[in-house]
Amino acid sequence: MTSAAPTLSLPGDPPGGRRAAWVWGIGVAVYFVAIIFRTSLGVAGLDAADRFDVNASALSTFSILQLLVYAGMQIPVGLMVDRLGTKKVLTIGAILFTLGQLGFALSPTYGTALASRALLGCGDAMTFISVLRLGTRWFPARRGPMIGQVAALFGMAGNLVSTLVIARSLHSFGWTTTFVGSSLAGIVVLVLLLLFLKDHPEGHAPPPAEHAGGVYVRRQIAAAWREPGTRLGMWVHFTTQFPAMVFLLLWGMPFLVEAQGLSRGTAGELLTLVVLSNMAVGLVYGQVIARHHAARIPLALGTVAMTALLWASAILHPGDHAPMWLLITLCVVLGACGPASMIGFDFARPANPPERQGTASGIVNMGGFVASMTTLFAVGVLLDATGDNYRIAFASVFVLEAIGVVQILRLRARAAHREREHHVISRVEAVHVPA
């Protein structure tokens, strides 16, 4: 692999430009709202426990079910995007996650609230892969790493809305008003995408694909999975994303308040720090990877190593509470987990042709959410089993990190060799395209 990203424009590359940014921005706005809805439980976990009178295991079931639906939908959604196009899939997703957020606001029982989170997870699952596909249809391939990181950055801005706006609104206006009010954002982005979003620029329609029911589906999945870059991307996403996801989605607030003795206001500020760090690091990682593809594995493994070190230092610190400087450092480092997970898509992207990008992205995106779901469940069970011992419960993170690192090291050479082959083929095709 070369140390710098190729600047070659491939045949048929879309031109990008201002109109591309506008159309793509509508897709990003849908993803932004989906993240607000997905992460709103992270700041409302203690309120949800009181409202539905549930313990830690039952509380974690909200996020586990949501992520289970999300992860299970990734490959079907990838296939849907490849077959139906971005606009139709985003429209379905926006309708579902808006109904899910509204249902969660009005749920009178734990069971109906669970069903609402499942519906929300289903709609949420349709957003990010669609936005990635929209980017590849409207921007040149060389912009791929930066486009992906910027999309993730706006997603984290949605997380910022949760930690700042949703948390304060819960305190000031209560559960129903806060969640019903937030669901209105879903209606706004639904109208925008119906009126203005287009799947691709004029003259850049994808070639018609042959669809043969179950045969086509199996062929798409098998072809994407055979590529080492797809599998490496999935394991990078699996290993890097989940610590921050677990912290932000549910267990960060209880850990900081109950185990570290902080006020809810201070804990909320630390969660906000994770989001701000994510946004800053995302811009840096995107620039570095766009210029130096060889930096992808070092960045991913370095992020995992720093996360494990700070996580261990915080939960194993002697005494009742970790010092504030250590908690701040942990939150800053957790902010790098999201940008590092985006590196996984940059392994899958060059390994698959345009007509298989949605399927490959779905496989990659499934990795981190399976890890998050597993850890959310493990933490909840261990907290109940150990009498809320966060040191033991949070140690479950290291098991999944170890599994993921082993798989990354096993696949990296194979994926690098295959990517070199794809790059040579692309150069040959570009040279032989008639003027």
Short mmCIF file of C-alpha atoms in Angstrom, two decimals:
data_model
loop_
_atom_site.label_atom_id
_atom_site.label_comp_id
_atom_site.label_asym_id
_atom_site.label_seq_id
_atom_site.Cartn_x
_atom_site.Cartn_y
_atom_site.Cartn_z
CA MET A 1 0.00 0.00 0.00
CA THR A 2 1.24 3.47 -0.75
CA SER A 3 1.64 5.94 2.08
CA ALA A 4 -0.56 8.49 0.40
CA ALA A 5 -4.08 8.15 -0.91
CA PRO A 6 -4.32 8.06 -4.70
CA THR A 7 -5.52 11.28 -6.32
CA LEU A 8 -6.64 9.53 -9.48
CA SER A 9 -10.13 10.40 -10.65
CA LEU A 10 -11.89 7.22 -11.68
CA PRO A 11 -14.09 6.95 -14.77
CA GLY A 12 -17.61 8.11 -14.06
CA ASP A 13 -16.66 9.90 -10.82
CA PRO A 14 -19.40 12.37 -9.80
CA PRO A 15 -18.22 15.98 -9.78
CA GLY A 16 -19.16 17.01 -6.23
CA GLY A 17 -19.65 20.76 -5.78
CA ARG A 18 -22.21 22.97 -4.07
CA ARG A 19 -25.30 21.10 -5.22
CA ALA A 20 -23.81 17.82 -4.05
CA ALA A 21 -23.15 19.35 -0.63
CA TRP A 22 -26.76 20.58 -0.42
CA VAL A 23 -28.34 17.25 -1.35
CA TRP A 24 -25.95 15.26 0.81
CA GLY A 25 -26.59 17.71 3.65
CA ILE A 26 -30.28 16.75 3.64
CA GLY A 27 -29.31 13.11 4.11
CA VAL A 28 -26.95 14.10 6.91
CA ALA A 29 -29.78 16.05 8.58
CA VAL A 30 -31.87 12.87 8.66
CA TYR A 31 -28.95 11.01 10.26
CA PHE A 32 -28.47 13.90 12.72
CA VAL A 33 -32.06 13.55 13.96
CA ALA A 34 -31.77 9.76 14.12
CA ILE A 35 -28.74 10.14 16.43
CA ILE A 36 -30.67 12.53 18.68
CA PHE A 37 -33.40 9.93 19.06
CA ARG A 38 -30.94 7.02 19.45
CA THR A 39 -28.92 8.70 22.21
CA SER A 40 -31.75 10.42 24.05
CA LEU A 41 -32.01 7.42 26.39
CA GLY A 42 -28.38 7.95 27.41
CA VAL A 43 -29.30 11.08 29.34
CA ALA A 44 -32.72 9.74 30.38
CA GLY A 45 -31.60 6.37 31.76
CA LEU A 46 -32.16 7.28 35.41
CA ASP A 47 -35.50 8.91 34.54
CA ALA A 48 -36.55 5.80 32.58
CA ALA A 49 -35.65 3.54 35.52
CA ASP A 50 -37.91 5.64 37.79
CA ARG A 51 -40.71 6.03 35.24
CA PHE A 52 -41.01 2.31 34.48
CA ASP A 53 -39.76 1.06 37.88
CA VAL A 54 -37.08 -1.28 36.46
CA ASN A 55 -33.63 -2.51 37.57
CA ALA A 56 -30.31 -2.29 35.71
CA SER A 57 -30.86 -5.38 33.57
CA ALA A 58 -34.32 -4.26 32.47
CA LEU A 59 -33.01 -0.75 31.81
CA SER A 60 -30.21 -2.11 29.62
CA THR A 61 -32.84 -4.05 27.65
CA PHE A 62 -34.04 -0.76 26.13
CA SER A 63 -30.68 -0.16 24.47
CA ILE A 64 -29.99 -3.85 23.81
CA LEU A 65 -33.25 -4.31 21.92
CA GLN A 66 -32.71 -1.07 20.01
CA LEU A 67 -29.20 -2.15 18.99
CA LEU A 68 -30.31 -5.72 18.30
CA VAL A 69 -32.82 -4.43 15.78
CA TYR A 70 -30.25 -1.97 14.41
CA ALA A 71 -27.53 -4.60 13.97
CA GLY A 72 -29.92 -7.17 12.55
CA MET A 73 -31.14 -4.67 9.97
CA GLN A 74 -27.72 -3.68 8.62
CA ILE A 75 -27.37 -6.27 5.84
CA PRO A 76 -31.06 -6.05 4.80
CA VAL A 77 -30.76 -2.25 4.73
CA GLY A 78 -27.57 -2.46 2.67
CA LEU A 79 -29.40 -4.64 0.16
CA MET A 80 -32.36 -2.23 0.17
CA VAL A 81 -30.10 0.74 -0.52
CA ASP A 82 -28.40 -1.09 -3.40
CA ARG A 83 -31.77 -2.05 -4.87
CA LEU A 84 -34.21 0.79 -4.04
CA GLY A 85 -31.90 3.80 -3.78
CA THR A 86 -31.19 6.23 -0.98
CA LYS A 87 -34.32 8.38 -1.00
CA LYS A 88 -36.81 5.55 -0.54
CA VAL A 89 -34.83 3.93 2.26
CA LEU A 90 -34.26 7.23 4.10
CA THR A 91 -37.97 8.03 3.83
CA ILE A 92 -38.94 4.71 5.41
CA GLY A 93 -36.31 5.21 8.10
CA ALA A 94 -37.45 8.74 9.00
CA ILE A 95 -41.07 7.61 9.34
CA LEU A 96 -40.13 4.68 11.58
CA PHE A 97 -37.75 6.49 13.94
CA THR A 98 -40.17 9.40 14.34
CA LEU A 99 -42.99 7.03 15.25
CA GLY A 100 -40.63 5.24 17.64
CA GLN A 101 -39.63 8.44 19.44
CA LEU A 102 -43.25 9.57 19.70
CA GLY A 103 -44.30 6.15 21.00
CA PHE A 104 -41.55 6.23 23.61
CA ALA A 105 -42.81 9.61 24.79
CA LEU A 106 -46.35 8.35 25.29
CA SER A 107 -45.71 4.77 26.44
CA PRO A 108 -47.62 4.00 29.65
CA THR A 109 -45.83 0.70 30.33
CA TYR A 110 -42.39 -0.88 30.07
CA GLY A 111 -43.59 -3.23 27.30
CA THR A 112 -44.88 -0.50 25.01
CA ALA A 113 -41.73 1.53 25.64
CA LEU A 114 -39.63 -1.47 24.56
CA ALA A 115 -41.65 -1.80 21.36
CA SER A 116 -41.15 1.89 20.65
CA ARG A 117 -37.37 1.61 21.04
CA ALA A 118 -37.37 -1.37 18.68
CA LEU A 119 -39.27 0.68 16.09
CA LEU A 120 -36.82 3.53 16.58
CA GLY A 121 -33.88 1.17 16.11
CA CYS A 122 -35.37 -0.10 12.86
CA GLY A 123 -35.69 3.41 11.43
CA ASP A 124 -32.27 4.45 12.76
CA ALA A 125 -30.71 1.44 11.01
CA MET A 126 -31.71 2.86 7.63
CA THR A 127 -29.92 6.20 7.95
CA PHE A 128 -26.15 5.92 8.10
CA ILE A 129 -25.63 3.41 5.28
CA SER A 130 -27.94 5.53 3.13
CA VAL A 131 -25.90 8.65 3.87
CA LEU A 132 -22.65 6.85 3.00
CA ARG A 133 -24.18 5.68 -0.28
CA LEU A 134 -25.44 9.21 -1.00
CA GLY A 135 -21.89 10.50 -0.54
CA THR A 136 -20.44 8.01 -3.03
CA ARG A 137 -23.10 8.98 -5.58
CA TRP A 138 -22.52 12.74 -5.31
CA PHE A 139 -18.79 13.12 -4.53
CA PRO A 140 -15.58 11.79 -6.16
CA ALA A 141 -14.15 8.58 -4.67
CA ARG A 142 -11.07 10.37 -3.32
CA ARG A 143 -13.35 12.38 -1.02
CA GLY A 144 -14.71 9.18 0.57
CA PRO A 145 -12.72 9.18 3.86
CA MET A 146 -13.46 12.84 4.60
CA ILE A 147 -17.13 12.59 3.59
CA GLY A 148 -17.58 9.63 5.94
CA GLN A 149 -15.90 11.41 8.86
CA VAL A 150 -17.92 14.60 8.32
CA ALA A 151 -21.15 12.58 8.27
CA ALA A 152 -20.12 10.97 11.56
CA LEU A 153 -19.24 14.41 12.93
CA PHE A 154 -22.76 15.68 12.29
CA GLY A 155 -24.09 12.52 13.87
CA MET A 156 -22.11 13.33 17.00
CA ALA A 157 -23.61 16.81 16.90
CA GLY A 158 -26.92 15.02 17.34
CA ASN A 159 -25.46 13.34 20.39
CA LEU A 160 -24.49 16.78 21.63
CA VAL A 161 -28.12 17.88 21.35
CA SER A 162 -29.08 14.92 23.53
CA THR A 163 -26.53 15.69 26.24
CA LEU A 164 -27.30 19.40 26.30
CA VAL A 165 -30.87 20.00 25.16
CA ILE A 166 -32.68 16.74 25.99
CA ALA A 167 -31.08 16.49 29.44
CA ARG A 168 -32.06 20.06 30.37
CA SER A 169 -35.52 19.71 28.87
CA LEU A 170 -36.16 16.59 30.96
CA HIS A 171 -35.31 18.54 34.08
CA SER A 172 -37.42 21.56 33.10
CA PHE A 173 -40.43 20.12 31.23
CA GLY A 174 -40.62 16.44 32.10
CA TRP A 175 -40.68 13.20 30.13
CA THR A 176 -43.69 13.50 27.82
CA THR A 177 -43.15 17.09 26.71
CA THR A 178 -39.45 16.48 26.03
CA PHE A 179 -39.86 13.36 23.91
CA VAL A 180 -42.98 14.54 22.04
CA GLY A 181 -41.25 17.85 21.28
CA SER A 182 -38.13 16.14 19.99
CA SER A 183 -40.17 13.91 17.66
CA LEU A 184 -41.17 17.01 15.68
CA ALA A 185 -37.61 17.15 14.32
CA GLY A 186 -38.29 13.88 12.54
CA ILE A 187 -41.25 15.40 10.71
CA VAL A 188 -39.12 18.36 9.57
CA VAL A 189 -36.37 16.23 8.01
CA LEU A 190 -38.94 13.92 6.43
CA VAL A 191 -40.46 16.86 4.58
CA LEU A 192 -37.02 18.09 3.45
CA LEU A 193 -35.95 14.76 2.01
CA LEU A 194 -39.27 14.21 0.23
CA LEU A 195 -39.04 17.62 -1.43
CA PHE A 196 -35.35 18.02 -2.24
CA LEU A 197 -33.28 14.83 -1.97
CA LYS A 198 -32.14 13.02 -5.15
CA ASP A 199 -30.31 9.71 -5.33
CA HIS A 200 -27.63 10.87 -7.80
CA PRO A 201 -26.67 13.82 -10.04
CA GLU A 202 -27.81 14.03 -13.64
CA GLY A 203 -25.80 11.75 -15.91
CA HIS A 204 -24.48 9.63 -13.06
CA ALA A 205 -27.23 7.08 -12.65
CA PRO A 206 -25.89 3.68 -11.56
CA PRO A 207 -26.06 0.87 -14.13
CA PRO A 208 -29.19 -1.25 -13.84
CA ALA A 209 -28.60 -4.27 -11.64
CA GLU A 210 -30.05 -7.69 -12.18
CA HIS A 211 -32.16 -8.72 -9.21
CA ALA A 212 -33.14 -12.34 -8.83
CA GLY A 213 -34.74 -12.60 -5.43
CA GLY A 214 -32.97 -14.81 -2.96
CA VAL A 215 -30.24 -15.69 -5.46
CA TYR A 216 -29.31 -12.02 -5.83
CA VAL A 217 -29.32 -11.47 -2.07
CA ARG A 218 -27.06 -14.44 -1.39
CA ARG A 219 -24.73 -13.43 -4.18
CA GLN A 220 -24.40 -9.86 -2.91
CA ILE A 221 -23.71 -10.90 0.69
CA ALA A 222 -21.29 -13.67 -0.29
CA ALA A 223 -19.35 -11.47 -2.70
CA ALA A 224 -19.00 -8.67 -0.13
CA TRP A 225 -17.99 -11.10 2.63
CA ARG A 226 -15.34 -12.78 0.45
CA GLU A 227 -13.43 -9.51 0.28
CA PRO A 228 -10.86 -9.34 3.13
CA GLY A 229 -11.36 -5.55 3.21
CA THR A 230 -15.02 -6.00 4.14
CA ARG A 231 -14.20 -8.39 6.98
CA LEU A 232 -11.32 -6.23 8.21
CA GLY A 233 -13.59 -3.18 8.14
CA MET A 234 -16.20 -5.02 10.22
CA TRP A 235 -13.64 -5.98 12.87
CA VAL A 236 -12.16 -2.47 12.99
CA HIS A 237 -15.67 -1.12 13.53
CA PHE A 238 -16.40 -3.85 16.10
CA THR A 239 -13.27 -3.13 18.16
CA THR A 240 -13.15 0.66 18.11
CA GLN A 241 -16.74 1.88 18.38
CA PHE A 242 -18.38 0.12 21.29
CA PRO A 243 -16.67 1.57 24.44
CA ALA A 244 -17.87 5.09 23.63
CA MET A 245 -21.25 3.80 22.45
CA VAL A 246 -21.82 1.94 25.73
CA PHE A 247 -20.72 5.01 27.70
CA LEU A 248 -22.89 7.48 25.79
CA LEU A 249 -25.88 5.31 25.04
CA LEU A 250 -26.63 4.15 28.58
CA TRP A 251 -24.00 3.42 31.22
CA GLY A 252 -21.87 6.59 31.28
CA MET A 253 -24.33 8.67 33.29
CA PRO A 254 -25.03 5.98 35.96
CA PHE A 255 -21.28 5.22 36.24
CA LEU A 256 -20.33 8.86 36.77
CA VAL A 257 -23.19 9.56 39.20
CA GLU A 258 -23.44 6.32 41.19
CA ALA A 259 -19.86 5.00 41.06
CA GLN A 260 -17.91 8.27 40.88
CA GLY A 261 -20.14 10.43 43.06
CA LEU A 262 -20.58 13.26 40.56
CA SER A 263 -23.68 15.40 40.21
CA ARG A 264 -25.87 14.82 37.18
CA GLY A 265 -24.85 18.23 35.87
CA THR A 266 -21.13 17.43 36.04
CA ALA A 267 -21.71 13.98 34.56
CA GLY A 268 -23.61 15.57 31.68
CA GLU A 269 -20.68 17.90 31.05
CA LEU A 270 -18.32 14.93 30.83
CA LEU A 271 -20.65 13.19 28.35
CA THR A 272 -20.63 16.42 26.35
CA LEU A 273 -16.82 16.33 26.40
CA VAL A 274 -16.90 12.89 24.77
CA VAL A 275 -19.04 14.29 21.97
CA LEU A 276 -16.88 17.40 21.46
CA SER A 277 -13.73 15.28 21.42
CA ASN A 278 -15.34 13.00 18.85
CA MET A 279 -16.11 15.92 16.56
CA ALA A 280 -12.58 17.34 16.79
CA VAL A 281 -10.81 14.00 16.37
CA GLY A 282 -13.06 13.08 13.44
CA LEU A 283 -11.79 16.01 11.39
CA VAL A 284 -8.17 15.09 12.16
CA TYR A 285 -8.60 11.40 11.38
CA GLY A 286 -10.40 12.20 8.12
CA GLN A 287 -7.58 14.45 6.92
CA VAL A 288 -4.87 12.01 7.94
CA ILE A 289 -6.51 8.99 6.28
CA ALA A 290 -7.30 10.90 3.09
CA ARG A 291 -3.59 11.68 2.71
CA HIS A 292 -1.99 8.56 4.20
CA HIS A 293 -3.90 5.29 3.83
CA ALA A 294 -1.11 3.44 5.61
CA ALA A 295 -2.13 5.27 8.80
CA ARG A 296 -5.46 3.46 9.04
CA ILE A 297 -4.38 0.41 11.03
CA PRO A 298 -2.05 2.36 13.38
CA LEU A 299 -4.83 4.85 14.11
CA ALA A 300 -7.35 2.10 14.79
CA LEU A 301 -5.08 0.01 17.02
CA GLY A 302 -3.70 3.10 18.75
CA THR A 303 -7.22 4.22 19.62
CA VAL A 304 -8.05 0.78 21.02
CA ALA A 305 -4.86 0.75 23.12
CA MET A 306 -5.44 4.22 24.57
CA THR A 307 -9.09 3.46 25.28
CA ALA A 308 -8.20 0.24 27.13
CA LEU A 309 -5.48 2.01 29.14
CA LEU A 310 -7.70 4.89 30.27
CA TRP A 311 -10.71 2.63 30.87
CA ALA A 312 -8.60 0.38 33.12
CA SER A 313 -7.08 3.37 34.94
CA ALA A 314 -10.53 4.80 35.71
CA ILE A 315 -12.25 1.64 36.93
CA LEU A 316 -9.23 0.23 38.81
CA HIS A 317 -8.08 3.45 40.45
CA PRO A 318 -7.54 2.90 44.18
CA GLY A 319 -9.97 4.67 46.44
CA ASP A 320 -13.67 5.32 46.16
CA HIS A 321 -13.53 7.67 43.18
CA ALA A 322 -11.18 8.33 40.28
CA PRO A 323 -9.75 11.88 40.20
CA MET A 324 -11.44 14.37 37.92
CA TRP A 325 -8.39 14.74 35.66
CA LEU A 326 -8.51 11.01 34.93
CA LEU A 327 -12.23 11.06 34.13
CA ILE A 328 -11.68 14.03 31.83
CA THR A 329 -8.84 12.23 30.04
CA LEU A 330 -10.98 9.11 29.69
CA CYS A 331 -13.78 11.12 28.09
CA VAL A 332 -11.38 12.82 25.68
CA VAL A 333 -9.98 9.46 24.59
CA LEU A 334 -13.45 7.92 24.27
CA GLY A 335 -14.15 10.70 21.79
CA ALA A 336 -11.68 9.06 19.38
CA CYS A 337 -13.67 5.80 19.26
CA GLY A 338 -16.28 7.02 16.78
CA PRO A 339 -13.77 8.45 14.27
CA ALA A 340 -11.66 5.30 14.57
CA SER A 341 -14.70 3.14 13.77
CA MET A 342 -15.18 5.07 10.52
CA ILE A 343 -11.85 3.67 9.34
CA GLY A 344 -13.65 0.35 8.90
CA PHE A 345 -15.70 1.77 6.01
CA ASP A 346 -12.51 2.93 4.32
CA PHE A 347 -11.33 -0.69 4.14
CA ALA A 348 -14.63 -1.92 2.69
CA ARG A 349 -15.12 0.92 0.19
CA PRO A 350 -12.25 0.17 -2.23
CA ALA A 351 -12.81 -3.58 -1.86
CA ASN A 352 -16.32 -3.52 -3.39
CA PRO A 353 -17.82 -2.16 -6.63
CA PRO A 354 -20.46 0.62 -6.49
CA GLU A 355 -23.39 -1.77 -6.86
CA ARG A 356 -22.28 -3.60 -3.69
CA GLN A 357 -21.36 -0.62 -1.51
CA GLY A 358 -24.57 -0.69 0.53
CA THR A 359 -24.26 -4.38 1.34
CA ALA A 360 -20.58 -4.05 2.31
CA SER A 361 -21.29 -0.99 4.47
CA GLY A 362 -24.06 -2.90 6.22
CA ILE A 363 -21.68 -5.72 7.11
CA VAL A 364 -19.12 -3.24 8.48
CA ASN A 365 -21.67 -1.21 10.41
CA MET A 366 -23.03 -4.35 12.03
CA GLY A 367 -19.70 -4.95 13.81
CA GLY A 368 -19.68 -2.08 16.28
CA PHE A 369 -23.34 -2.43 17.13
CA VAL A 370 -23.05 -6.14 17.86
CA ALA A 371 -20.16 -5.33 20.21
CA SER A 372 -22.15 -2.50 21.82
CA MET A 373 -25.23 -4.66 22.29
CA THR A 374 -23.18 -7.48 23.83
CA THR A 375 -21.42 -5.13 26.25
CA LEU A 376 -24.62 -3.31 27.25
CA PHE A 377 -26.13 -6.65 28.18
CA ALA A 378 -23.01 -7.85 30.01
CA VAL A 379 -22.73 -4.65 32.06
CA GLY A 380 -26.39 -4.78 33.10
CA VAL A 381 -26.22 -8.44 34.13
CA LEU A 382 -22.95 -7.99 36.02
CA LEU A 383 -24.22 -4.90 37.84
CA ASP A 384 -27.24 -6.83 39.11
CA ALA A 385 -25.13 -9.89 39.97
CA THR A 386 -22.44 -7.95 41.87
CA GLY A 387 -24.55 -5.37 43.67
CA ASP A 388 -23.66 -2.49 41.28
CA ASN A 389 -19.90 -3.17 41.20
CA TYR A 390 -18.89 -1.06 38.20
CA ARG A 391 -15.29 -2.26 38.32
CA ILE A 392 -16.31 -5.82 37.52
CA ALA A 393 -19.10 -4.85 35.12
CA PHE A 394 -17.00 -2.42 33.08
CA ALA A 395 -14.14 -4.93 32.82
CA SER A 396 -16.24 -6.82 30.24
CA VAL A 397 -15.05 -4.24 27.71
CA PHE A 398 -11.57 -5.78 27.63
CA VAL A 399 -12.84 -9.16 26.44
CA LEU A 400 -14.38 -7.81 23.25
CA GLU A 401 -11.42 -5.51 22.59
CA ALA A 402 -9.06 -8.50 22.77
CA ILE A 403 -11.20 -10.52 20.34
CA GLY A 404 -11.33 -7.64 17.88
CA VAL A 405 -7.59 -6.90 17.97
CA VAL A 406 -6.78 -10.54 17.20
CA GLN A 407 -9.05 -10.45 14.14
CA ILE A 408 -7.59 -7.14 12.90
CA LEU A 409 -4.04 -8.47 13.12
CA ARG A 410 -5.11 -11.67 11.34
CA LEU A 411 -6.76 -9.91 8.39
CA ARG A 412 -4.68 -6.79 7.79
CA ALA A 413 -2.02 -8.29 5.47
CA ARG A 414 -4.62 -10.12 3.38
CA ALA A 415 -6.73 -6.98 2.99
CA ALA A 416 -3.67 -4.87 2.07
CA HIS A 417 -2.69 -7.31 -0.69
CA ARG A 418 -6.22 -7.37 -2.11
CA GLU A 419 -6.48 -3.57 -2.01
CA ARG A 420 -3.26 -3.23 -4.00
CA GLU A 421 -4.78 -5.50 -6.63
CA HIS A 422 -7.93 -3.37 -6.84
CA HIS A 423 -5.84 -0.19 -7.10
CA VAL A 424 -3.80 -1.57 -10.02
CA ILE A 425 -6.98 -2.62 -11.85
CA SER A 426 -8.50 0.85 -11.36
CA ARG A 427 -5.39 2.51 -12.79
CA VAL A 428 -5.41 0.26 -15.84
CA GLU A 429 -9.11 0.95 -16.48
CA ALA A 430 -8.57 4.70 -16.12
CA VAL A 431 -5.68 4.67 -18.59
CA HIS A 432 -7.75 2.78 -21.20
CA VAL A 433 -10.90 4.91 -20.97
CA PRO A 434 -11.37 6.63 -24.37
CA ALA A 435 -11.23 10.42 -24.39
#
